[in-house]
mmCIF file of C-alpha atoms and ligand atoms in Angstrom:
data_model
loop_
_atom_site.group_PDB
_atom_site.id
_atom_site.type_symbol
_atom_site.label_atom_id
_atom_site.label_comp_id
_atom_site.label_asym_id
_atom_site.label_seq_id
_atom_site.Cartn_x
_atom_site.Cartn_y
_atom_site.Cartn_z
ATOM 1 C CA MET A 1 94.410 41.730 101.603
ATOM 2 C CA ILE A 2 95.288 44.825 99.502
ATOM 3 C CA GLN A 3 91.932 44.150 97.761
ATOM 4 C CA GLU A 4 90.243 44.435 100.914
ATOM 5 C CA LEU A 5 91.424 47.898 101.369
ATOM 6 C CA ILE A 6 90.706 49.285 98.130
ATOM 7 C CA HIS A 7 86.822 48.730 98.295
ATOM 8 C CA LYS A 8 87.208 49.563 102.037
ATOM 9 C CA LEU A 9 88.558 53.315 100.616
ATOM 10 C CA ALA A 10 85.921 53.271 97.795
ATOM 11 C CA GLN A 11 83.242 53.224 100.087
ATOM 12 C CA SER A 12 84.639 54.881 103.137
ATOM 13 C CA HIS A 13 86.936 57.268 101.400
ATOM 14 C CA SER A 14 89.366 57.304 104.419
ATOM 15 C CA LEU A 15 91.946 54.473 105.123
ATOM 16 C CA SER A 16 94.747 54.861 108.322
ATOM 17 C CA LEU A 17 97.782 56.161 108.111
ATOM 18 C CA GLU A 18 99.119 53.044 107.678
ATOM 19 C CA GLU A 19 96.972 51.441 105.587
ATOM 20 C CA TYR A 20 97.535 54.414 102.923
ATOM 21 C CA GLU A 21 101.016 53.137 103.261
ATOM 22 C CA ARG A 22 100.620 49.626 102.449
ATOM 23 C CA LEU A 23 97.931 50.706 99.737
ATOM 24 C CA ILE A 24 101.805 51.603 98.142
ATOM 25 C CA THR A 25 103.582 48.978 98.952
ATOM 26 C CA GLU A 26 101.888 46.026 98.813
ATOM 27 C CA ARG A 27 100.641 47.560 95.661
ATOM 28 C CA ASP A 28 101.004 44.791 92.140
ATOM 29 C CA GLU A 29 99.178 44.600 89.016
ATOM 30 C CA GLU A 30 95.818 43.073 89.973
ATOM 31 C CA SER A 31 95.641 45.368 92.375
ATOM 32 C CA ALA A 32 95.998 48.412 90.747
ATOM 33 C CA ARG A 33 93.277 47.118 87.565
ATOM 34 C CA LEU A 34 90.938 46.785 90.347
ATOM 35 C CA LEU A 35 91.431 50.089 92.128
ATOM 36 C CA LYS A 36 91.645 51.995 88.634
ATOM 37 C CA ARG A 37 88.330 50.268 87.921
ATOM 38 C CA LEU A 38 86.379 52.063 90.842
ATOM 39 C CA ALA A 39 88.396 54.972 90.141
ATOM 40 C CA VAL A 40 86.901 55.521 86.449
ATOM 41 C CA GLN A 41 83.526 54.632 87.734
ATOM 42 C CA GLU A 42 83.142 57.556 90.373
ATOM 43 C CA ARG A 43 85.019 59.891 87.894
ATOM 44 C CA VAL A 44 82.366 58.505 85.031
ATOM 45 C CA ARG A 45 79.340 58.572 87.830
ATOM 46 C CA ILE A 46 80.197 62.881 88.557
ATOM 47 C CA TYR A 47 81.737 63.935 85.214
ATOM 48 C CA GLY A 48 81.030 61.433 82.609
ATOM 49 C CA HIS A 49 83.485 61.219 79.792
ATOM 50 C CA ASP A 50 83.951 64.965 80.309
ATOM 51 C CA VAL A 51 87.449 66.645 80.102
ATOM 52 C CA TYR A 52 87.782 70.352 81.407
ATOM 53 C CA VAL A 53 90.125 72.202 79.996
ATOM 54 C CA ARG A 54 92.285 75.183 81.678
ATOM 55 C CA GLY A 55 94.477 77.482 79.713
ATOM 56 C CA LEU A 56 98.135 77.943 81.277
ATOM 57 C CA ILE A 57 99.185 81.380 80.995
ATOM 58 C CA GLU A 58 102.980 81.302 82.348
ATOM 59 C CA ILE A 59 103.452 84.586 83.260
ATOM 60 C CA SER A 60 107.024 84.800 84.768
ATOM 61 C CA ASN A 61 109.920 82.378 85.368
ATOM 62 C CA ILE A 62 111.486 85.247 87.780
ATOM 63 C CA CYS A 63 111.160 83.933 91.335
ATOM 64 C CA LYS A 64 112.545 84.618 94.668
ATOM 65 C CA ASN A 65 112.613 81.289 95.705
ATOM 66 C CA ASP A 66 115.232 78.600 95.726
ATOM 67 C CA CYS A 67 113.181 75.381 95.451
ATOM 68 C CA TYR A 68 115.482 72.759 95.021
ATOM 69 C CA TYR A 69 113.889 70.686 92.784
ATOM 70 C CA CYS A 70 112.866 73.366 90.221
ATOM 71 C CA GLY A 71 114.292 74.806 87.043
ATOM 72 C CA ILE A 72 113.502 78.298 87.175
ATOM 73 C CA ARG A 73 114.980 78.847 90.935
ATOM 74 C CA CYS A 74 116.627 81.834 92.312
ATOM 75 C CA SER A 75 119.954 80.564 91.560
ATOM 76 C CA ASN A 76 119.706 79.332 88.658
ATOM 77 C CA THR A 77 122.257 81.352 86.624
ATOM 78 C CA ASN A 78 121.627 79.244 83.208
ATOM 79 C CA CYS A 79 117.802 80.491 83.368
ATOM 80 C CA GLU A 80 116.906 83.157 80.739
ATOM 81 C CA ARG A 81 114.298 84.891 82.711
ATOM 82 C CA TYR A 82 111.166 86.678 81.733
ATOM 83 C CA ARG A 83 108.385 88.631 82.495
ATOM 84 C CA LEU A 84 104.844 89.285 80.514
ATOM 85 C CA THR A 85 103.252 92.460 80.300
ATOM 86 C CA PRO A 86 99.586 92.845 81.711
ATOM 87 C CA GLU A 87 98.409 93.544 77.868
ATOM 88 C CA GLN A 88 100.276 90.471 76.794
ATOM 89 C CA ILE A 89 98.612 88.542 79.715
ATOM 90 C CA ILE A 90 95.364 89.850 78.652
ATOM 91 C CA SER A 91 95.592 89.044 74.985
ATOM 92 C CA CYS A 92 96.448 85.253 76.003
ATOM 93 C CA ALA A 93 93.123 85.383 77.475
ATOM 94 C CA ASP A 94 91.541 86.508 74.505
ATOM 95 C CA GLU A 95 93.141 84.305 72.624
ATOM 96 C CA GLY A 96 92.336 81.641 74.774
ATOM 97 C CA TYR A 97 88.954 82.152 74.893
ATOM 98 C CA ASP A 98 88.341 82.227 71.181
ATOM 99 C CA LEU A 99 89.457 78.501 71.552
ATOM 100 C CA GLY A 100 86.539 77.720 74.116
ATOM 101 C CA PHE A 101 88.527 78.339 76.937
ATOM 102 C CA ARG A 102 86.378 79.182 79.939
ATOM 103 C CA THR A 103 89.283 78.925 82.798
ATOM 104 C CA PHE A 104 92.669 80.693 83.138
ATOM 105 C CA VAL A 105 95.382 79.940 84.998
ATOM 106 C CA LEU A 106 98.200 82.855 85.207
ATOM 107 C CA GLN A 107 101.218 80.775 86.672
ATOM 108 C CA GLY A 108 104.363 81.858 87.395
ATOM 109 C CA GLY A 109 107.378 82.326 89.745
ATOM 110 C CA GLU A 110 107.113 84.241 93.114
ATOM 111 C CA ASP A 111 108.166 87.518 90.830
ATOM 112 C CA SER A 112 107.318 91.037 93.203
ATOM 113 C CA TYR A 113 106.558 92.857 89.884
ATOM 114 C CA PHE A 114 103.392 91.136 90.240
ATOM 115 C CA THR A 115 101.835 93.220 93.066
ATOM 116 C CA ASP A 116 98.638 93.241 94.381
ATOM 117 C CA GLU A 117 97.194 96.222 91.979
ATOM 118 C CA ILE A 118 98.879 95.363 89.365
ATOM 119 C CA LEU A 119 97.417 91.334 89.174
ATOM 120 C CA GLY A 120 94.353 93.127 90.705
ATOM 121 C CA ARG A 121 94.371 95.249 87.263
ATOM 122 C CA ILE A 122 94.601 92.094 85.128
ATOM 123 C CA ILE A 123 92.080 89.896 86.661
ATOM 124 C CA ARG A 124 89.596 92.728 86.261
ATOM 125 C CA GLU A 125 89.917 93.233 83.158
ATOM 126 C CA ILE A 126 89.969 89.385 81.666
ATOM 127 C CA LYS A 127 86.505 88.996 83.886
ATOM 128 C CA GLN A 128 85.413 92.305 82.487
ATOM 129 C CA ASN A 129 86.457 91.431 78.773
ATOM 130 C CA HIS A 130 84.561 87.590 79.701
ATOM 131 C CA SER A 131 82.148 87.420 82.417
ATOM 132 C CA ASP A 132 81.944 83.299 82.047
ATOM 133 C CA CYS A 133 85.157 82.488 82.235
ATOM 134 C CA ALA A 134 86.762 81.202 85.866
ATOM 135 C CA ILE A 135 90.533 82.963 87.145
ATOM 136 C CA THR A 136 92.735 80.754 88.849
ATOM 137 C CA LEU A 137 96.061 81.882 90.104
ATOM 138 C CA SER A 138 98.872 80.180 91.287
ATOM 139 C CA LEU A 139 101.664 82.639 92.159
ATOM 140 C CA GLY A 140 102.916 80.689 95.115
ATOM 141 C CA GLU A 141 102.643 82.333 99.039
ATOM 142 C CA ARG A 142 101.414 85.754 99.404
ATOM 143 C CA THR A 143 100.207 87.298 102.057
ATOM 144 C CA ARG A 144 96.279 86.909 103.880
ATOM 145 C CA GLU A 145 95.649 90.890 102.505
ATOM 146 C CA SER A 146 97.354 89.761 99.078
ATOM 147 C CA TYR A 147 94.898 86.793 98.935
ATOM 148 C CA ALA A 148 92.017 88.787 99.998
ATOM 149 C CA TYR A 149 92.362 91.533 97.703
ATOM 150 C CA LEU A 150 93.004 89.174 94.918
ATOM 151 C CA ARG A 151 89.945 86.967 95.561
ATOM 152 C CA GLU A 152 87.861 90.616 95.756
ATOM 153 C CA ALA A 153 89.570 91.591 92.408
ATOM 154 C CA GLY A 154 87.813 88.384 90.883
ATOM 155 C CA ALA A 155 90.368 85.346 91.478
ATOM 156 C CA ASP A 156 88.195 82.266 91.801
ATOM 157 C CA ARG A 157 90.701 79.943 92.577
ATOM 158 C CA TYR A 158 93.827 78.779 93.961
ATOM 159 C CA LEU A 159 96.519 76.425 92.855
ATOM 160 C CA LEU A 160 99.269 75.648 95.611
ATOM 161 C CA ARG A 161 100.538 72.248 95.924
ATOM 162 C CA HIS A 162 101.538 71.471 99.335
ATOM 163 C CA GLU A 163 104.440 69.830 98.086
ATOM 164 C CA THR A 164 104.856 67.106 100.756
ATOM 165 C CA ALA A 165 102.739 66.928 103.495
ATOM 166 C CA ASP A 166 105.684 65.635 105.658
ATOM 167 C CA LYS A 167 107.617 68.420 107.955
ATOM 168 C CA THR A 168 110.969 66.676 107.403
ATOM 169 C CA HIS A 169 110.731 65.820 103.551
ATOM 170 C CA TYR A 170 109.316 69.360 103.310
ATOM 171 C CA SER A 171 112.805 70.253 104.027
ATOM 172 C CA GLN A 172 114.702 68.231 102.158
ATOM 173 C CA LEU A 173 113.055 69.923 99.068
ATOM 174 C CA HIS A 174 113.326 73.651 100.360
ATOM 175 C CA PRO A 175 115.838 75.700 101.353
ATOM 176 C CA SER A 176 115.370 76.947 105.205
ATOM 177 C CA SER A 177 114.432 80.386 103.998
ATOM 178 C CA MET A 178 110.973 78.637 103.169
ATOM 179 C CA SER A 179 108.577 76.931 105.547
ATOM 180 C CA PHE A 180 105.939 74.036 105.745
ATOM 181 C CA GLU A 181 104.195 75.888 108.480
ATOM 182 C CA ASN A 182 103.715 78.717 106.420
ATOM 183 C CA ARG A 183 102.531 76.777 103.061
ATOM 184 C CA MET A 184 99.984 75.158 105.258
ATOM 185 C CA LYS A 185 98.909 78.399 106.365
ATOM 186 C CA CYS A 186 98.428 80.229 103.247
ATOM 187 C CA LEU A 187 96.328 76.852 101.900
ATOM 188 C CA GLN A 188 93.810 77.422 105.396
ATOM 189 C CA ILE A 189 94.033 80.832 104.505
ATOM 190 C CA LEU A 190 92.968 80.469 101.046
ATOM 191 C CA ARG A 191 90.354 78.439 102.118
ATOM 192 C CA GLU A 192 88.894 80.720 104.637
ATOM 193 C CA LEU A 193 88.293 83.363 101.727
ATOM 194 C CA GLY A 194 86.159 81.346 99.462
ATOM 195 C CA TYR A 195 88.543 80.126 96.899
ATOM 196 C CA GLN A 196 88.213 76.883 95.391
ATOM 197 C CA VAL A 197 91.732 75.455 96.649
ATOM 198 C CA GLY A 198 94.264 73.002 94.928
ATOM 199 C CA ALA A 199 96.919 71.255 96.776
ATOM 200 C CA GLY A 200 99.191 68.547 95.545
ATOM 201 C CA PHE A 201 102.655 66.855 94.858
ATOM 202 C CA MET A 202 105.158 65.645 92.504
ATOM 203 C CA VAL A 203 105.808 62.055 92.595
ATOM 204 C CA GLY A 204 108.840 60.592 92.963
ATOM 205 C CA SER A 205 110.116 63.861 94.756
ATOM 206 C CA PRO A 206 113.597 63.155 96.155
ATOM 207 C CA PHE A 207 113.452 61.605 99.620
ATOM 208 C CA GLN A 208 109.500 60.787 99.055
ATOM 209 C CA THR A 209 108.700 57.457 100.720
ATOM 210 C CA SER A 210 105.672 55.141 100.900
ATOM 211 C CA LYS A 211 105.213 57.020 104.684
ATOM 212 C CA THR A 212 105.674 60.269 103.617
ATOM 213 C CA LEU A 213 103.070 59.514 100.310
ATOM 214 C CA ALA A 214 100.855 58.218 102.910
ATOM 215 C CA GLU A 215 101.112 61.624 104.961
ATOM 216 C CA ASP A 216 100.001 63.365 101.585
ATOM 217 C CA LEU A 217 97.443 61.299 101.163
ATOM 218 C CA LYS A 218 95.803 61.729 104.903
ATOM 219 C CA PHE A 219 96.123 65.337 104.171
ATOM 220 C CA ILE A 220 94.138 65.439 100.757
ATOM 221 C CA GLU A 221 91.430 63.184 102.971
ATOM 222 C CA THR A 222 91.529 65.520 105.360
ATOM 223 C CA PHE A 223 91.492 69.395 103.581
ATOM 224 C CA LYS A 224 89.422 67.988 101.032
ATOM 225 C CA PRO A 225 90.956 70.311 98.302
ATOM 226 C CA GLU A 226 88.380 70.998 95.300
ATOM 227 C CA MET A 227 91.851 70.764 92.954
ATOM 228 C CA CYS A 228 94.498 68.197 93.374
ATOM 229 C CA GLY A 229 97.670 68.720 91.013
ATOM 230 C CA ILE A 230 99.951 65.678 91.156
ATOM 231 C CA GLY A 231 102.872 64.664 88.707
ATOM 232 C CA PRO A 232 105.766 62.960 88.010
ATOM 233 C CA PHE A 233 109.130 65.039 89.793
ATOM 234 C CA ILE A 234 111.543 65.192 86.549
ATOM 235 C CA PRO A 235 114.799 66.860 87.387
ATOM 236 C CA HIS A 236 116.146 69.794 85.832
ATOM 237 C CA LYS A 237 120.173 69.400 84.795
ATOM 238 C CA ASP A 238 120.658 73.323 86.345
ATOM 239 C CA THR A 239 119.500 72.021 90.138
ATOM 240 C CA PRO A 240 120.920 69.733 92.799
ATOM 241 C CA PHE A 241 118.710 67.725 92.132
ATOM 242 C CA ARG A 242 120.361 66.707 88.421
ATOM 243 C CA ASP A 243 121.033 63.297 88.830
ATOM 244 C CA CYS A 244 117.663 61.814 90.638
ATOM 245 C CA GLY A 245 115.665 59.498 88.880
ATOM 246 C CA SER A 246 111.736 60.853 87.831
ATOM 247 C CA GLY A 247 108.665 59.770 89.266
ATOM 248 C CA THR A 248 106.885 56.898 87.729
ATOM 249 C CA LEU A 249 104.052 56.665 84.847
ATOM 250 C CA GLU A 250 102.768 53.976 87.186
ATOM 251 C CA LEU A 251 103.141 55.466 90.472
ATOM 252 C CA THR A 252 101.186 58.816 89.364
ATOM 253 C CA CYS A 253 98.850 56.964 87.602
ATOM 254 C CA TYR A 254 97.834 54.468 90.752
ATOM 255 C CA LEU A 255 97.908 57.871 92.935
ATOM 256 C CA LEU A 256 95.396 59.409 90.613
ATOM 257 C CA SER A 257 92.968 56.376 91.084
ATOM 258 C CA VAL A 258 93.610 56.460 94.794
ATOM 259 C CA ILE A 259 92.957 60.562 94.889
ATOM 260 C CA ARG A 260 89.859 60.022 93.164
ATOM 261 C CA LEU A 261 88.694 57.184 95.552
ATOM 262 C CA ILE A 262 89.546 59.618 98.887
ATOM 263 C CA TYR A 263 87.237 62.433 96.922
ATOM 264 C CA PRO A 264 85.316 61.804 94.689
ATOM 265 C CA PRO A 265 84.567 64.939 93.216
ATOM 266 C CA VAL A 266 88.347 66.338 93.171
ATOM 267 C CA LEU A 267 89.177 68.299 90.215
ATOM 268 C CA LEU A 268 92.134 66.325 89.244
ATOM 269 C CA PRO A 269 94.448 67.052 86.630
ATOM 270 C CA ALA A 270 96.461 64.568 83.633
ATOM 271 C CA THR A 271 99.463 66.933 83.854
ATOM 272 C CA THR A 272 102.675 67.897 81.405
ATOM 273 C CA ALA A 273 104.911 66.644 83.431
ATOM 274 C CA LEU A 274 102.958 62.903 82.521
ATOM 275 C CA GLY A 275 102.639 63.905 79.449
ATOM 276 C CA THR A 276 106.574 64.231 79.427
ATOM 277 C CA ILE A 277 108.216 61.048 80.998
ATOM 278 C CA HIS A 278 105.430 59.017 78.604
ATOM 279 C CA PRO A 279 103.744 59.627 75.358
ATOM 280 C CA THR A 280 100.282 59.298 76.048
ATOM 281 C CA GLY A 281 100.987 59.612 79.843
ATOM 282 C CA ARG A 282 98.232 62.370 79.677
ATOM 283 C CA GLU A 283 95.206 60.004 77.952
ATOM 284 C CA LEU A 284 96.435 57.162 80.650
ATOM 285 C CA GLY A 285 95.892 59.919 83.601
ATOM 286 C CA ILE A 286 92.907 60.181 82.139
ATOM 287 C CA LEU A 287 91.971 56.563 81.983
ATOM 288 C CA SER A 288 93.251 56.291 85.951
ATOM 289 C CA GLY A 289 90.364 58.651 86.834
ATOM 290 C CA ALA A 290 91.886 62.249 86.395
ATOM 291 C CA ASN A 291 89.576 64.633 84.395
ATOM 292 C CA VAL A 292 91.418 67.917 83.798
ATOM 293 C CA VAL A 293 93.914 68.756 81.169
ATOM 294 C CA MET A 294 95.726 72.273 81.107
ATOM 295 C CA PRO A 295 97.229 73.243 77.681
ATOM 296 C CA ASN A 296 99.506 76.311 77.596
ATOM 297 C CA LEU A 297 98.733 79.167 75.893
ATOM 298 C CA SER A 298 101.642 81.464 76.742
ATOM 299 C CA PRO A 299 103.213 83.004 74.067
ATOM 300 C CA VAL A 300 105.323 80.405 71.970
ATOM 301 C CA ASN A 301 108.796 82.816 72.299
ATOM 302 C CA VAL A 302 108.560 82.019 76.166
ATOM 303 C CA ARG A 303 107.442 78.516 76.567
ATOM 304 C CA LYS A 304 111.176 77.292 76.506
ATOM 305 C CA LYS A 305 111.547 79.503 79.291
ATOM 306 C CA TYR A 306 109.772 78.191 81.353
ATOM 307 C CA GLU A 307 111.253 74.957 82.277
ATOM 308 C CA LEU A 308 110.974 73.803 85.392
ATOM 309 C CA TYR A 309 112.151 70.174 84.404
ATOM 310 C CA ASP A 310 114.029 68.870 81.978
ATOM 311 C CA ASN A 311 112.419 68.484 78.415
ATOM 312 C CA LYS A 312 108.929 69.252 79.165
ATOM 313 C CA ILE A 313 106.425 69.147 75.796
ATOM 314 C CA CYS A 314 104.001 71.719 74.331
ATOM 315 C CA THR A 315 107.081 74.314 74.044
ATOM 316 C CA GLY A 316 107.018 74.606 70.399
ATOM 317 C CA GLU A 317 103.577 74.354 69.595
ATOM 318 C CA GLU A 318 100.495 77.556 68.770
ATOM 319 C CA SER A 319 97.890 77.660 71.588
ATOM 320 C CA ALA A 320 95.386 76.183 69.064
ATOM 321 C CA GLN A 321 97.698 73.512 68.079
ATOM 322 C CA CYS A 322 97.785 72.541 71.591
ATOM 323 C CA ARG A 323 94.313 72.965 72.096
ATOM 324 C CA GLY A 324 93.467 70.667 69.068
ATOM 325 C CA CYS A 325 96.338 68.060 69.990
ATOM 326 C CA LEU A 326 94.828 67.556 73.559
ATOM 327 C CA GLU A 327 91.236 67.066 71.760
ATOM 328 C CA ARG A 328 92.562 64.644 69.690
ATOM 329 C CA ARG A 329 93.774 62.520 72.307
ATOM 330 C CA MET A 330 91.001 63.121 74.657
ATOM 331 C CA ASN A 331 88.863 62.112 71.553
ATOM 332 C CA SER A 332 90.698 59.139 71.164
ATOM 333 C CA ILE A 333 90.320 57.583 74.784
ATOM 334 C CA GLY A 334 86.558 57.870 74.406
ATOM 335 C CA TYR A 335 86.297 61.672 76.275
ATOM 336 C CA LYS A 336 85.857 64.773 75.197
ATOM 337 C CA ILE A 337 86.624 68.348 76.075
ATOM 338 C CA VAL A 338 84.073 70.580 77.384
ATOM 339 C CA THR A 339 83.720 74.467 77.029
ATOM 340 C CA SER A 340 82.642 75.602 80.596
ATOM 341 C CA ARG A 341 84.065 76.897 83.628
ATOM 342 C CA GLY A 342 84.444 73.477 84.801
ATOM 343 C CA ASP A 343 83.575 73.899 88.796
ATOM 344 C CA ILE A 344 83.700 71.120 91.294
ATOM 345 C CA ILE A 345 80.558 68.877 90.980
ATOM 346 C CA LYS A 346 79.901 68.073 94.540
HETATM 347 N N1 SAM B 1 105.575 79.558 92.311
HETATM 348 C C1 SAM B 1 104.302 78.963 91.841
HETATM 349 C C2 SAM B 1 104.164 77.691 93.632
HETATM 350 O O1 SAM B 1 104.676 77.727 94.186
HETATM 351 O O2 SAM B 1 103.034 77.445 93.806
HETATM 352 C C3 SAM B 1 104.005 78.261 90.825
HETATM 353 C C4 SAM B 1 104.892 77.767 90.461
HETATM 354 S S1 SAM B 1 105.390 76.327 90.748
HETATM 355 C C5 SAM B 1 106.497 76.290 89.177
HETATM 356 C C6 SAM B 1 104.591 75.324 90.301
HETATM 357 C C7 SAM B 1 104.738 73.252 90.474
HETATM 358 O O3 SAM B 1 105.766 72.569 89.639
HETATM 359 C C8 SAM B 1 105.614 73.086 92.004
HETATM 360 O O4 SAM B 1 104.603 73.380 92.627
HETATM 361 C C9 SAM B 1 106.111 72.051 91.328
HETATM 362 O O5 SAM B 1 105.097 71.050 92.357
HETATM 363 C C10 SAM B 1 106.147 71.571 90.200
HETATM 364 N N2 SAM B 1 107.294 71.966 89.781
HETATM 365 C C11 SAM B 1 108.688 72.034 89.781
HETATM 366 N N3 SAM B 1 109.924 71.620 89.196
HETATM 367 C C12 SAM B 1 109.396 70.368 88.941
HETATM 368 C C13 SAM B 1 110.120 69.350 88.631
HETATM 369 N N4 SAM B 1 111.544 69.297 88.576
HETATM 370 N N5 SAM B 1 109.114 68.353 87.960
HETATM 371 C C14 SAM B 1 107.814 68.203 88.194
HETATM 372 N N6 SAM B 1 107.138 69.540 89.213
HETATM 373 C C15 SAM B 1 108.229 70.099 89.276
HETATM 374 FE FE1 FES B 2 100.154 70.964 73.910
HETATM 375 FE FE2 FES B 2 100.214 68.473 72.538
HETATM 376 S S1 FES B 2 98.666 69.559 73.896
HETATM 377 S S2 FES B 2 101.134 70.306 71.673
#
């Protein structure tokens, strides 16, 4: 019985690979309701009805990689490239601080302009201006030396989705120049260096199966990332996966609940991608056990260019509008955005 599996997960926070697979293949409306109820119970026990916000600054859409799913992949010649200057990045953070953000996520493609020295200077300056803030980086794979340097400069957290815990699936999503082993090694190094680490994956990515998803869940169970970014895969018109279908709201919300039960303290965002496939996707994500939202703080004139997938939302709004919009959305479902660094409560 799947209900028994759900109760077992809620109690022991662990299932076998086969059990995780069954949790996915045998799900129905009734089991989804039970799962959601238990996940929200855990979420409320640890975080109450607080929603943590992260100000997302998309620093560059220049990337040396060619991930098959990604709209800013290097072989997309239709993508208009941009890179923010250090001054622009610092002023986005200043603006965000005034809007109540205490965490900034610097995200971008793997752009060699952003050397350790340049990033270090940006991190130090943001920290100097706002000592009560956390800085999260999401800049892909770098060397141990680089991660160590950036940590030393003041970076607190690093988001690096593992994308899939199945090696064959990984090779179906990425060209052979990218390696599953290195992705996993980077996550390990980040952990060793004392970062709060974020892993994660897309739901409904091409070639994903209940078996690969079970491997993702087992990986989350063993690695216990402080953050776990999951959102639906959405095709981008200029990628090899242009004709593939999107991941669904239903399965994304179901997996958000599963992940909350696997590792109850995890920081779990209701992603922009979830808000893109459904008008109230982010609210439904929170109601499934998520506890983080990431409004956009990038300058409005570059937002459309950071198009990882088609029809991405929030590309026309000013930062203050985006912040206000999410605040209203969270209030409408009985949750509230809080002004704090929003560290994990272990
Ligand atoms: N370059 C950094 C990295 O590799 O981690 C950060 C930027 S990357 C664009 C951020 C995340 O966007 C990826 O980890 C991936 O899961 C997600 N993403 C990329 N293309 C997507 C798509 N078509 N649909 C949904 N999510 C996507
Ligand atoms: Fe950006 Fe709603 S969150 S406009």
